[in-house]
Structure formats: structure tokens, C-alpha cells
Amino acid sequence: MMGNLYNVYMQYVKNYYRSKSFYLMLTLILVISILMTYFSLKYVNDLPAFLGRNVSFHLKKILFYFIWSFVLINIPVFSSVFFGSPAISSEIENKTAYYIFPLPINRYKLYIGKYLSAFTVTFIIVLIYSSFEVIILHYLFGSIPLSFYYSIGLLAIFIFTILSITFMISSIFNKNTYAYITVFIIYYIVFEAGSLIINLLYKITPIYLLNEAADIVEKVYLNINTSSFVTSPSLAPATNTEIYTSVLIMIIYMIISFVAGIIIFERKEVS
């Protein structure tokens, strides 16, 4: 059983490394990392006005880690679109499902193997960016804060979650284009825009939305909600309660979408 799952996983990892999507994401992440490097080196002594003139060395270091993390949080969304959106729909659209589905391997193993392989390549992309972050900020500030490791761990949970949603969407559609568009609509219009509208109309922060929960990746440095019009920014890191709440919300999204995706995939017919 585990042997079949491992073989499926390794085969799809190889397929991802041979795909144009991987090299496109790799190019994008290198460009973004280089731009962030330039930004950090050029503006290390210039800080936003809201922090005031007298800023401690520690706060300056945390601020730059927060800014790098602010960019980082969007990378899994785009990676999941490149690697997850066509995961199932492409098998139908390209007619490869005619050859894969009849294989003597349970469909859920195919699903899980491809899901884990997508997580692997996404996490590698994230680690490339994080490596630039560590090298540059360690050069500028010396030590690496403990919050960095919390942030990476929370980011891994978010990657699992956004991939679960993406794979579920991919299982619904038979065309890649529909899957691509739907994932972007769900995250950037339903979640991001929805959060903004709720903030404006009802003066509350909808912590139950995935994008708000995912913001914990950056809030372990500074508890600043960049999309909120309700609360004033706090320069303290997020509390343990806020971290646990965000993790719980992401896990709930992950489990529901992952189970739903497998059920849809198990019942999917090739026509």
C-alpha cells in the first residue's frame, strides 16, 4: 500500500520538475527574491513614518522580517494555482485519465500522491525565497529571530490548506482554465475582498476567513492587520491564542476541502 503511494508521489514529483509551470514559478520567485534583496539593502536605514524616528535595532530587524513575510504569504496561492489547479482537471482535459484511472491503484492514492508532490514542489519554491530572506537579513541584522521558524511552520500549514482547496476545485472541473480562474476568484475575491468589505461595513475582522487566518504567518513578527480599518496596529507579535485560533481555522478548511476533493475524485467519470 505505502509502496504504491510512494511510487505515485515520486512519479508526480518528477513530472512537476519537468513541467513549464515549475520553471515559471522558479523564475518568478528568483525575480521577487532579488527585488526584495535590493529593497532590504537599499532601505535598511529608512523606515515607514508610523514607526517614528527612534527605532530600536530589534524592532528594525522584526519589521524587515515582517515585510519579507508580507510578500511570502502570497507565494503559496500562486504556486497552488500553477501546481494544483491542473492536478486533476488536466488528466480529464488531456485524456490521460483514460490510461491512469484503469490502473490497479486506488484513486485516493493517486489523489494523495499528487497532493503531496504538489506540496513538495511548492515548499521548495518557498524555501528558495526564505533562503534569500535568511541570508540577506542575517547579513544585515545578525541573528535569526525565533519567530522566523514559527512563521515557516505556519506557512507549511497554509500551503497544505490552500492546496486542499485547489485540488478540490480541480476535481470539480474538466478544464484547466476554469480551475485556474476559480481558485483566484475564491481567494482574492471571496476571501480577500470579502474580508475588506466586512471590515468596512460591519467594523469587525472576519477571523473565520482563510486569508485572515493565513495572516498569522506575518503576525508572529508584528500584529499588524494591513487590511483592517477597525483596530489600530500593534507592534507586539501575535499571542498564542491568536496563533492557535488561526491554525485551527486553517486545519478546518484543510480537512473539509481535502475530504470533499477525494470524494469528488472517487466518483468522477471520464467522458
Short mmCIF file of N, CA and C in Angstrom, two decimals, residues 33-151:
data_model
loop_
_atom_site.label_atom_id
_atom_site.label_comp_id
_atom_site.label_asym_id
_atom_site.label_seq_id
_atom_site.Cartn_x
_atom_site.Cartn_y
_atom_site.Cartn_z
N SER A 33 12.69 37.48 -5.18
CA SER A 33 13.72 37.41 -4.15
C SER A 33 14.82 38.46 -4.39
N ILE A 34 15.19 38.64 -5.64
CA ILE A 34 16.21 39.64 -5.98
C ILE A 34 15.70 41.05 -5.71
N LEU A 35 14.44 41.31 -6.05
CA LEU A 35 13.85 42.62 -5.78
C LEU A 35 13.77 42.90 -4.27
N MET A 36 13.39 41.87 -3.49
CA MET A 36 13.33 42.03 -2.04
C MET A 36 14.72 42.24 -1.46
N THR A 37 15.70 41.60 -2.04
CA THR A 37 17.09 41.79 -1.61
C THR A 37 17.52 43.23 -1.85
N TYR A 38 17.22 43.73 -3.03
CA TYR A 38 17.55 45.12 -3.38
C TYR A 38 16.84 46.08 -2.41
N PHE A 39 15.56 45.83 -2.16
CA PHE A 39 14.79 46.67 -1.25
C PHE A 39 15.42 46.70 0.14
N SER A 40 15.79 45.54 0.65
CA SER A 40 16.33 45.45 2.00
C SER A 40 17.67 46.16 2.13
N LEU A 41 18.53 45.97 1.14
CA LEU A 41 19.86 46.59 1.18
C LEU A 41 19.78 48.11 1.01
N LYS A 42 18.86 48.56 0.18
CA LYS A 42 18.75 50.00 -0.12
C LYS A 42 18.06 50.77 1.00
N TYR A 43 17.03 50.16 1.61
CA TYR A 43 16.20 50.89 2.56
C TYR A 43 16.38 50.41 3.99
N VAL A 44 17.50 49.77 4.28
CA VAL A 44 17.69 49.24 5.63
C VAL A 44 17.69 50.34 6.69
N ASN A 45 18.07 51.55 6.31
CA ASN A 45 18.10 52.66 7.26
C ASN A 45 16.90 53.59 7.16
N ASP A 46 15.96 53.25 6.28
CA ASP A 46 14.75 54.06 6.11
C ASP A 46 13.55 53.24 6.52
N LEU A 47 12.75 53.77 7.42
CA LEU A 47 11.58 53.06 7.93
C LEU A 47 10.32 53.89 7.72
N PRO A 48 9.16 53.22 7.62
CA PRO A 48 7.89 53.97 7.49
C PRO A 48 7.70 54.97 8.62
N ALA A 49 7.05 56.06 8.30
CA ALA A 49 6.90 57.16 9.25
C ALA A 49 6.12 56.76 10.51
N PHE A 50 5.20 55.79 10.37
CA PHE A 50 4.36 55.47 11.53
C PHE A 50 5.14 54.84 12.67
N LEU A 51 6.38 54.40 12.40
CA LEU A 51 7.18 53.83 13.47
C LEU A 51 7.95 54.89 14.26
N GLY A 52 7.98 56.09 13.73
CA GLY A 52 8.70 57.15 14.41
C GLY A 52 10.18 57.16 14.06
N ARG A 53 10.90 58.11 14.63
CA ARG A 53 12.31 58.26 14.29
C ARG A 53 13.21 57.35 15.12
N ASN A 54 12.90 57.18 16.39
CA ASN A 54 13.75 56.38 17.26
C ASN A 54 13.27 54.93 17.26
N VAL A 55 13.90 54.13 16.44
CA VAL A 55 13.51 52.73 16.31
C VAL A 55 14.67 51.86 16.78
N SER A 56 14.38 50.94 17.67
CA SER A 56 15.42 50.07 18.20
C SER A 56 15.92 49.11 17.12
N PHE A 57 17.10 48.58 17.34
CA PHE A 57 17.69 47.62 16.39
C PHE A 57 16.81 46.39 16.27
N HIS A 58 16.28 45.91 17.39
CA HIS A 58 15.43 44.71 17.38
C HIS A 58 14.16 44.95 16.58
N LEU A 59 13.51 46.10 16.78
CA LEU A 59 12.28 46.40 16.06
C LEU A 59 12.53 46.54 14.56
N LYS A 60 13.67 47.12 14.21
CA LYS A 60 14.02 47.24 12.80
C LYS A 60 14.17 45.85 12.16
N LYS A 61 14.83 44.95 12.87
CA LYS A 61 15.01 43.59 12.36
C LYS A 61 13.67 42.88 12.18
N ILE A 62 12.80 42.98 13.19
CA ILE A 62 11.49 42.33 13.13
C ILE A 62 10.65 42.91 12.00
N LEU A 63 10.76 44.23 11.80
CA LEU A 63 10.00 44.89 10.74
C LEU A 63 10.37 44.34 9.37
N PHE A 64 11.67 44.17 9.13
CA PHE A 64 12.10 43.67 7.83
C PHE A 64 11.69 42.20 7.63
N TYR A 65 11.71 41.42 8.69
CA TYR A 65 11.20 40.05 8.58
C TYR A 65 9.71 40.06 8.29
N PHE A 66 8.99 40.99 8.89
CA PHE A 66 7.55 41.13 8.64
C PHE A 66 7.29 41.48 7.18
N ILE A 67 8.07 42.40 6.63
CA ILE A 67 7.87 42.82 5.24
C ILE A 67 8.15 41.66 4.28
N TRP A 68 9.22 40.91 4.53
CA TRP A 68 9.51 39.74 3.69
C TRP A 68 8.37 38.73 3.79
N SER A 69 7.85 38.56 4.99
CA SER A 69 6.75 37.61 5.20
C SER A 69 5.47 38.10 4.55
N PHE A 70 5.27 39.42 4.51
CA PHE A 70 4.09 40.00 3.86
C PHE A 70 4.03 39.61 2.38
N VAL A 71 5.18 39.57 1.73
CA VAL A 71 5.26 39.13 0.33
C VAL A 71 5.13 37.61 0.25
N LEU A 72 5.77 36.92 1.19
CA LEU A 72 5.81 35.46 1.19
C LEU A 72 4.42 34.83 1.22
N ILE A 73 3.49 35.44 1.94
CA ILE A 73 2.19 34.83 2.16
C ILE A 73 1.40 34.62 0.88
N ASN A 74 1.74 35.38 -0.18
CA ASN A 74 1.03 35.24 -1.45
C ASN A 74 1.64 34.17 -2.36
N ILE A 75 2.86 33.75 -2.08
CA ILE A 75 3.53 32.79 -2.94
C ILE A 75 2.82 31.44 -2.98
N PRO A 76 2.37 30.87 -1.83
CA PRO A 76 1.64 29.59 -1.90
C PRO A 76 0.37 29.65 -2.74
N VAL A 77 -0.28 30.82 -2.77
CA VAL A 77 -1.51 30.93 -3.57
C VAL A 77 -1.20 30.76 -5.04
N PHE A 78 -0.19 31.45 -5.53
CA PHE A 78 0.18 31.34 -6.94
C PHE A 78 0.77 29.97 -7.25
N SER A 79 1.56 29.42 -6.32
CA SER A 79 2.12 28.09 -6.53
C SER A 79 1.02 27.03 -6.59
N SER A 80 0.02 27.17 -5.74
CA SER A 80 -1.07 26.20 -5.75
C SER A 80 -1.85 26.26 -7.05
N VAL A 81 -1.97 27.47 -7.62
CA VAL A 81 -2.65 27.61 -8.91
C VAL A 81 -1.85 26.92 -10.01
N PHE A 82 -0.53 27.12 -10.01
CA PHE A 82 0.32 26.51 -11.03
C PHE A 82 0.39 24.99 -10.88
N PHE A 83 0.52 24.52 -9.64
CA PHE A 83 0.76 23.10 -9.41
C PHE A 83 -0.50 22.31 -9.04
N GLY A 84 -1.49 23.00 -8.47
CA GLY A 84 -2.68 22.29 -8.00
C GLY A 84 -3.88 22.39 -8.91
N SER A 85 -4.08 23.55 -9.54
CA SER A 85 -5.27 23.73 -10.38
C SER A 85 -5.39 22.71 -11.51
N PRO A 86 -4.29 22.40 -12.22
CA PRO A 86 -4.40 21.41 -13.29
C PRO A 86 -4.19 19.97 -12.81
N ALA A 87 -4.06 19.76 -11.51
CA ALA A 87 -3.69 18.45 -10.99
C ALA A 87 -4.67 17.35 -11.43
N ILE A 88 -5.95 17.62 -11.31
CA ILE A 88 -6.96 16.63 -11.68
C ILE A 88 -7.59 16.98 -13.02
N SER A 89 -7.93 18.25 -13.20
CA SER A 89 -8.61 18.68 -14.42
C SER A 89 -7.80 18.38 -15.67
N SER A 90 -6.46 18.48 -15.56
CA SER A 90 -5.61 18.22 -16.73
C SER A 90 -5.67 16.76 -17.17
N GLU A 91 -5.88 15.86 -16.20
CA GLU A 91 -5.98 14.44 -16.54
C GLU A 91 -7.21 14.18 -17.42
N ILE A 92 -8.27 14.95 -17.18
CA ILE A 92 -9.50 14.81 -17.97
C ILE A 92 -9.35 15.53 -19.31
N GLU A 93 -8.86 16.78 -19.24
CA GLU A 93 -8.76 17.60 -20.46
C GLU A 93 -7.77 17.00 -21.46
N ASN A 94 -6.67 16.45 -20.96
CA ASN A 94 -5.64 15.88 -21.85
C ASN A 94 -5.86 14.41 -22.18
N LYS A 95 -6.97 13.86 -21.67
CA LYS A 95 -7.34 12.46 -21.93
C LYS A 95 -6.39 11.44 -21.30
N THR A 96 -5.47 11.88 -20.43
CA THR A 96 -4.58 10.92 -19.78
C THR A 96 -5.31 10.09 -18.73
N ALA A 97 -6.49 10.56 -18.30
CA ALA A 97 -7.27 9.81 -17.32
C ALA A 97 -7.69 8.45 -17.87
N TYR A 98 -7.83 8.33 -19.20
CA TYR A 98 -8.20 7.05 -19.79
C TYR A 98 -7.15 5.98 -19.50
N TYR A 99 -5.90 6.41 -19.30
CA TYR A 99 -4.82 5.47 -19.06
C TYR A 99 -4.50 5.34 -17.57
N ILE A 100 -4.76 6.41 -16.81
CA ILE A 100 -4.40 6.41 -15.39
C ILE A 100 -5.48 5.77 -14.52
N PHE A 101 -6.74 6.12 -14.77
CA PHE A 101 -7.82 5.63 -13.92
C PHE A 101 -7.96 4.11 -13.92
N PRO A 102 -7.75 3.41 -15.04
CA PRO A 102 -7.89 1.94 -15.01
C PRO A 102 -6.73 1.22 -14.33
N LEU A 103 -5.66 1.93 -13.95
CA LEU A 103 -4.53 1.28 -13.30
C LEU A 103 -4.96 0.64 -11.98
N PRO A 104 -4.30 -0.46 -11.59
CA PRO A 104 -4.68 -1.15 -10.33
C PRO A 104 -4.18 -0.40 -9.09
N ILE A 105 -4.52 0.87 -9.01
CA ILE A 105 -4.16 1.72 -7.86
C ILE A 105 -5.42 2.47 -7.45
N ASN A 106 -5.71 2.45 -6.18
CA ASN A 106 -6.88 3.17 -5.70
C ASN A 106 -6.78 4.66 -6.04
N ARG A 107 -7.92 5.22 -6.39
CA ARG A 107 -7.90 6.63 -6.80
C ARG A 107 -7.43 7.54 -5.68
N TYR A 108 -7.77 7.21 -4.44
CA TYR A 108 -7.36 8.09 -3.35
C TYR A 108 -5.84 8.13 -3.21
N LYS A 109 -5.16 7.04 -3.61
CA LYS A 109 -3.69 7.03 -3.59
C LYS A 109 -3.14 7.96 -4.68
N LEU A 110 -3.79 7.95 -5.83
CA LEU A 110 -3.40 8.87 -6.88
C LEU A 110 -3.57 10.32 -6.42
N TYR A 111 -4.69 10.56 -5.77
CA TYR A 111 -5.00 11.90 -5.28
C TYR A 111 -3.99 12.36 -4.22
N ILE A 112 -3.77 11.51 -3.23
CA ILE A 112 -2.85 11.86 -2.14
C ILE A 112 -1.42 11.99 -2.65
N GLY A 113 -1.01 11.08 -3.54
CA GLY A 113 0.34 11.14 -4.09
C GLY A 113 0.59 12.43 -4.83
N LYS A 114 -0.38 12.83 -5.63
CA LYS A 114 -0.24 14.08 -6.40
C LYS A 114 -0.31 15.29 -5.46
N TYR A 115 -1.15 15.21 -4.46
CA TYR A 115 -1.28 16.28 -3.48
C TYR A 115 0.03 16.51 -2.73
N LEU A 116 0.66 15.42 -2.27
CA LEU A 116 1.92 15.53 -1.54
C LEU A 116 3.06 16.01 -2.45
N SER A 117 3.02 15.59 -3.70
CA SER A 117 4.06 16.05 -4.64
C SER A 117 3.90 17.54 -4.92
N ALA A 118 2.66 18.01 -5.02
CA ALA A 118 2.42 19.45 -5.22
C ALA A 118 2.89 20.24 -4.01
N PHE A 119 2.66 19.68 -2.81
CA PHE A 119 3.16 20.35 -1.60
C PHE A 119 4.68 20.42 -1.62
N THR A 120 5.32 19.34 -2.04
CA THR A 120 6.79 19.29 -2.05
C THR A 120 7.38 20.38 -2.93
N VAL A 121 6.90 20.48 -4.17
CA VAL A 121 7.47 21.48 -5.09
C VAL A 121 7.11 22.90 -4.65
N THR A 122 5.93 23.08 -4.08
CA THR A 122 5.55 24.39 -3.56
C THR A 122 6.45 24.80 -2.41
N PHE A 123 6.71 23.85 -1.51
CA PHE A 123 7.55 24.16 -0.36
C PHE A 123 8.99 24.44 -0.78
N ILE A 124 9.45 23.77 -1.83
CA ILE A 124 10.79 24.04 -2.35
C ILE A 124 10.87 25.47 -2.88
N ILE A 125 9.83 25.89 -3.60
CA ILE A 125 9.78 27.27 -4.10
C ILE A 125 9.82 28.25 -2.93
N VAL A 126 9.06 27.96 -1.88
CA VAL A 126 9.02 28.82 -0.71
C VAL A 126 10.39 28.85 -0.02
N LEU A 127 11.06 27.71 0.06
CA LEU A 127 12.36 27.65 0.71
C LEU A 127 13.41 28.46 -0.04
N ILE A 128 13.28 28.54 -1.36
CA ILE A 128 14.22 29.37 -2.14
C ILE A 128 14.09 30.83 -1.72
N TYR A 129 12.86 31.30 -1.64
CA TYR A 129 12.61 32.67 -1.19
C TYR A 129 13.10 32.87 0.25
N SER A 130 12.79 31.90 1.11
CA SER A 130 13.17 32.00 2.52
C SER A 130 14.68 31.98 2.68
N SER A 131 15.38 31.28 1.79
CA SER A 131 16.84 31.25 1.85
C SER A 131 17.42 32.63 1.58
N PHE A 132 16.86 33.31 0.57
CA PHE A 132 17.27 34.70 0.32
C PHE A 132 17.01 35.56 1.55
N GLU A 133 15.83 35.37 2.15
CA GLU A 133 15.45 36.15 3.33
C GLU A 133 16.46 35.95 4.47
N VAL A 134 16.80 34.70 4.75
CA VAL A 134 17.72 34.41 5.84
C VAL A 134 19.10 34.98 5.57
N ILE A 135 19.60 34.77 4.36
CA ILE A 135 20.95 35.23 4.02
C ILE A 135 21.06 36.75 4.12
N ILE A 136 20.09 37.45 3.51
CA ILE A 136 20.16 38.92 3.46
C ILE A 136 19.93 39.53 4.85
N LEU A 137 18.90 39.07 5.54
CA LEU A 137 18.59 39.67 6.84
C LEU A 137 19.59 39.25 7.92
N HIS A 138 20.16 38.05 7.77
CA HIS A 138 21.24 37.67 8.69
C HIS A 138 22.46 38.55 8.46
N TYR A 139 22.73 38.87 7.22
CA TYR A 139 23.85 39.76 6.88
C TYR A 139 23.61 41.16 7.46
N LEU A 140 22.38 41.64 7.41
CA LEU A 140 22.07 42.99 7.88
C LEU A 140 21.93 43.08 9.39
N PHE A 141 21.35 42.03 10.01
CA PHE A 141 20.99 42.13 11.42
C PHE A 141 21.64 41.08 12.32
N GLY A 142 22.33 40.11 11.73
CA GLY A 142 22.99 39.11 12.56
C GLY A 142 22.12 37.90 12.83
N SER A 143 21.54 37.80 14.00
CA SER A 143 20.80 36.60 14.41
C SER A 143 19.45 36.49 13.71
N ILE A 144 18.93 35.25 13.68
CA ILE A 144 17.61 34.96 13.12
C ILE A 144 16.62 34.84 14.27
N PRO A 145 15.53 35.61 14.28
CA PRO A 145 14.58 35.53 15.40
C PRO A 145 13.83 34.20 15.42
N LEU A 146 13.43 33.79 16.60
CA LEU A 146 12.67 32.55 16.75
C LEU A 146 11.36 32.61 15.97
N SER A 147 10.82 33.81 15.81
CA SER A 147 9.56 33.99 15.09
C SER A 147 9.66 33.49 13.65
N PHE A 148 10.86 33.52 13.08
CA PHE A 148 11.05 33.06 11.70
C PHE A 148 10.65 31.59 11.56
N TYR A 149 11.06 30.77 12.52
CA TYR A 149 10.75 29.34 12.46
C TYR A 149 9.26 29.09 12.69
N TYR A 150 8.64 29.89 13.57
CA TYR A 150 7.19 29.81 13.74
C TYR A 150 6.49 30.15 12.43
N SER A 151 6.98 31.19 11.77
CA SER A 151 6.37 31.66 10.52
C SER A 151 6.43 30.59 9.44
#
